[in-house]
């Protein structure tokens, strides 16, 4: 539990108050003393970059933001770049400079918009994350908020799946929860659901019980936790 060895009050990042570090501790354990290369999208005042700098004592930390903090002094092992998470040329430039062999860890804590997150995810995941590397998407639950630019609440009205009064309907209303499945196919939640499809690539491309898969998933595992998604790249 690396985070318990640090004086967390020093770091100006909501990763601490939101309790994210306890989850990071589990995923980051094998990298603690290694010369890890970490990229974070979204710097704000730079608190999390300083946190990762101290968390990984032999690590190199890079951050990108559309607007860099004005008072973040030069710090050994920390690199800052100004640009958008949707600018794939810019992302490749940063990656070639800091981690030409690929990043071990990439964290997206930038816009929390589904389309922006999708663009940076696939570009960085495919081209600049090492095999076995970890890609983390923070705050994906914004996609359920009515006041988030691409968010949407889930309707609490249940839509009957079957004609009321039919025998099937009578049976199903007993076993199904009150609120039948609603769906977000767009925004941040829609994007996370696309990641679930990618994890299922073997079954998606197999198509039927007797079908033959044409490819396996690019992911070895995906963990969907409250506010955080962890995707491990296949070896
Ligand atoms: C939640 S803050 C980052 C907090 C920081 N990671 C921490 O834990 O201290 C989000 C940051 O993302 C940046 N941002 C928003 N949209 C962006 C985009 N399209 N590309 C790059 N950065 C973006 C904002 O300027 C803001 O500084």
mmCIF file of N, CA and C and ligand atoms in Angstrom, residues 12-15 40 42-44 47-48 64-66 83-85 109-111 116, ligand 1:
data_model
loop_
_atom_site.group_PDB
_atom_site.id
_atom_site.type_symbol
_atom_site.label_atom_id
_atom_site.label_comp_id
_atom_site.label_asym_id
_atom_site.label_seq_id
_atom_site.Cartn_x
_atom_site.Cartn_y
_atom_site.Cartn_z
ATOM 1 N N UNK A 12 -2.162 18.377 -3.992
ATOM 2 C CA UNK A 12 -3.393 19.083 -4.343
ATOM 3 C C UNK A 12 -4.075 18.334 -5.503
ATOM 4 N N UNK A 13 -4.749 17.232 -5.153
ATOM 5 C CA UNK A 13 -5.437 16.448 -6.180
ATOM 6 C C UNK A 13 -6.666 15.802 -5.565
ATOM 7 N N UNK A 14 -7.763 15.791 -6.324
ATOM 8 C CA UNK A 14 -8.980 15.164 -5.781
ATOM 9 C C UNK A 14 -8.896 13.640 -5.784
ATOM 10 N N UNK A 15 -7.785 13.104 -6.290
ATOM 11 C CA UNK A 15 -7.601 11.643 -6.229
ATOM 12 C C UNK A 15 -7.550 11.173 -4.777
ATOM 13 N N UNK A 40 -0.255 11.171 -17.681
ATOM 14 C CA UNK A 40 -1.598 11.540 -17.214
ATOM 15 C C UNK A 40 -2.168 12.629 -18.118
ATOM 16 N N UNK A 42 -4.669 15.554 -18.328
ATOM 17 C CA UNK A 42 -5.339 16.427 -17.350
ATOM 18 C C UNK A 42 -4.427 16.698 -16.172
ATOM 19 N N UNK A 43 -3.868 17.915 -16.147
ATOM 20 C CA UNK A 43 -2.894 18.276 -15.105
ATOM 21 C C UNK A 43 -3.530 19.138 -14.018
ATOM 22 N N UNK A 44 -4.369 20.067 -14.413
ATOM 23 C CA UNK A 44 -4.954 21.079 -13.522
ATOM 24 C C UNK A 44 -3.822 21.835 -12.819
ATOM 25 N N UNK A 47 -1.090 18.649 -8.995
ATOM 26 C CA UNK A 47 -1.000 17.868 -7.756
ATOM 27 C C UNK A 47 -0.795 16.382 -7.990
ATOM 28 N N UNK A 48 -1.489 15.834 -8.987
ATOM 29 C CA UNK A 48 -1.357 14.383 -9.187
ATOM 30 C C UNK A 48 -0.001 14.034 -9.798
ATOM 31 N N UNK A 64 -0.274 16.073 -19.789
ATOM 32 C CA UNK A 64 -0.696 16.999 -20.853
ATOM 33 C C UNK A 64 -1.975 17.699 -20.398
ATOM 34 N N UNK A 65 -2.150 18.934 -20.865
ATOM 35 C CA UNK A 65 -3.377 19.681 -20.534
ATOM 36 C C UNK A 65 -3.588 20.745 -21.609
ATOM 37 N N UNK A 66 -4.840 21.131 -21.851
ATOM 38 C CA UNK A 66 -5.080 22.212 -22.818
ATOM 39 C C UNK A 66 -4.559 23.531 -22.273
ATOM 40 N N UNK A 83 -1.547 20.855 -24.815
ATOM 41 C CA UNK A 83 -2.249 20.416 -26.020
ATOM 42 C C UNK A 83 -3.491 19.646 -25.629
ATOM 43 N N UNK A 84 -4.262 19.278 -26.650
ATOM 44 C CA UNK A 84 -5.546 18.605 -26.371
ATOM 45 C C UNK A 84 -5.426 17.096 -26.421
ATOM 46 N N UNK A 85 -6.245 16.450 -25.634
ATOM 47 C CA UNK A 85 -6.257 14.990 -25.611
ATOM 48 C C UNK A 85 -6.812 14.409 -26.908
ATOM 49 N N UNK A 109 -7.577 11.727 -16.925
ATOM 50 C CA UNK A 109 -8.355 12.530 -15.971
ATOM 51 C C UNK A 109 -8.539 13.923 -16.583
ATOM 52 N N UNK A 110 -8.860 13.964 -17.889
ATOM 53 C CA UNK A 110 -8.940 15.259 -18.583
ATOM 54 C C UNK A 110 -10.402 15.700 -18.751
ATOM 55 N N UNK A 111 -10.934 15.604 -19.947
ATOM 56 C CA UNK A 111 -12.253 16.217 -20.227
ATOM 57 C C UNK A 111 -13.433 15.452 -19.633
ATOM 58 N N UNK A 116 -14.070 12.536 -26.640
ATOM 59 C CA UNK A 116 -12.668 12.928 -26.438
ATOM 60 C C UNK A 116 -11.894 11.761 -25.812
HETATM 61 C C1 LIG B 1 -9.854 17.062 -13.212
HETATM 62 S S1 LIG B 1 -8.635 18.157 -13.838
HETATM 63 C C2 LIG B 1 -7.147 17.205 -13.690
HETATM 64 C C3 LIG B 1 -6.758 16.975 -12.268
HETATM 65 C C4 LIG B 1 -5.417 16.334 -12.067
HETATM 66 N N1 LIG B 1 -5.269 15.118 -12.848
HETATM 67 C C5 LIG B 1 -5.266 16.013 -10.602
HETATM 68 O O1 LIG B 1 -5.626 14.885 -10.181
HETATM 69 O O2 LIG B 1 -4.802 16.895 -9.879
HETATM 70 C C6 LIG B 1 -8.992 18.120 -15.531
HETATM 71 C C7 LIG B 1 -8.025 18.863 -16.407
HETATM 72 O O3 LIG B 1 -8.253 18.430 -17.750
HETATM 73 C C8 LIG B 1 -8.009 19.509 -18.608
HETATM 74 N N2 LIG B 1 -8.705 19.265 -19.891
HETATM 75 C C9 LIG B 1 -10.023 19.419 -20.174
HETATM 76 N N3 LIG B 1 -10.254 19.110 -21.450
HETATM 77 C C10 LIG B 1 -9.068 18.751 -21.988
HETATM 78 C C11 LIG B 1 -8.660 18.316 -23.276
HETATM 79 N N4 LIG B 1 -9.527 18.223 -24.288
HETATM 80 N N5 LIG B 1 -7.368 18.000 -23.477
HETATM 81 C C12 LIG B 1 -6.463 18.116 -22.464
HETATM 82 N N6 LIG B 1 -6.797 18.517 -21.221
HETATM 83 C C13 LIG B 1 -8.076 18.834 -20.973
HETATM 84 C C14 LIG B 1 -8.510 20.730 -17.864
HETATM 85 O O4 LIG B 1 -7.854 21.902 -18.336
HETATM 86 C C15 LIG B 1 -8.172 20.379 -16.405
HETATM 87 O O5 LIG B 1 -6.961 20.984 -16.004
#
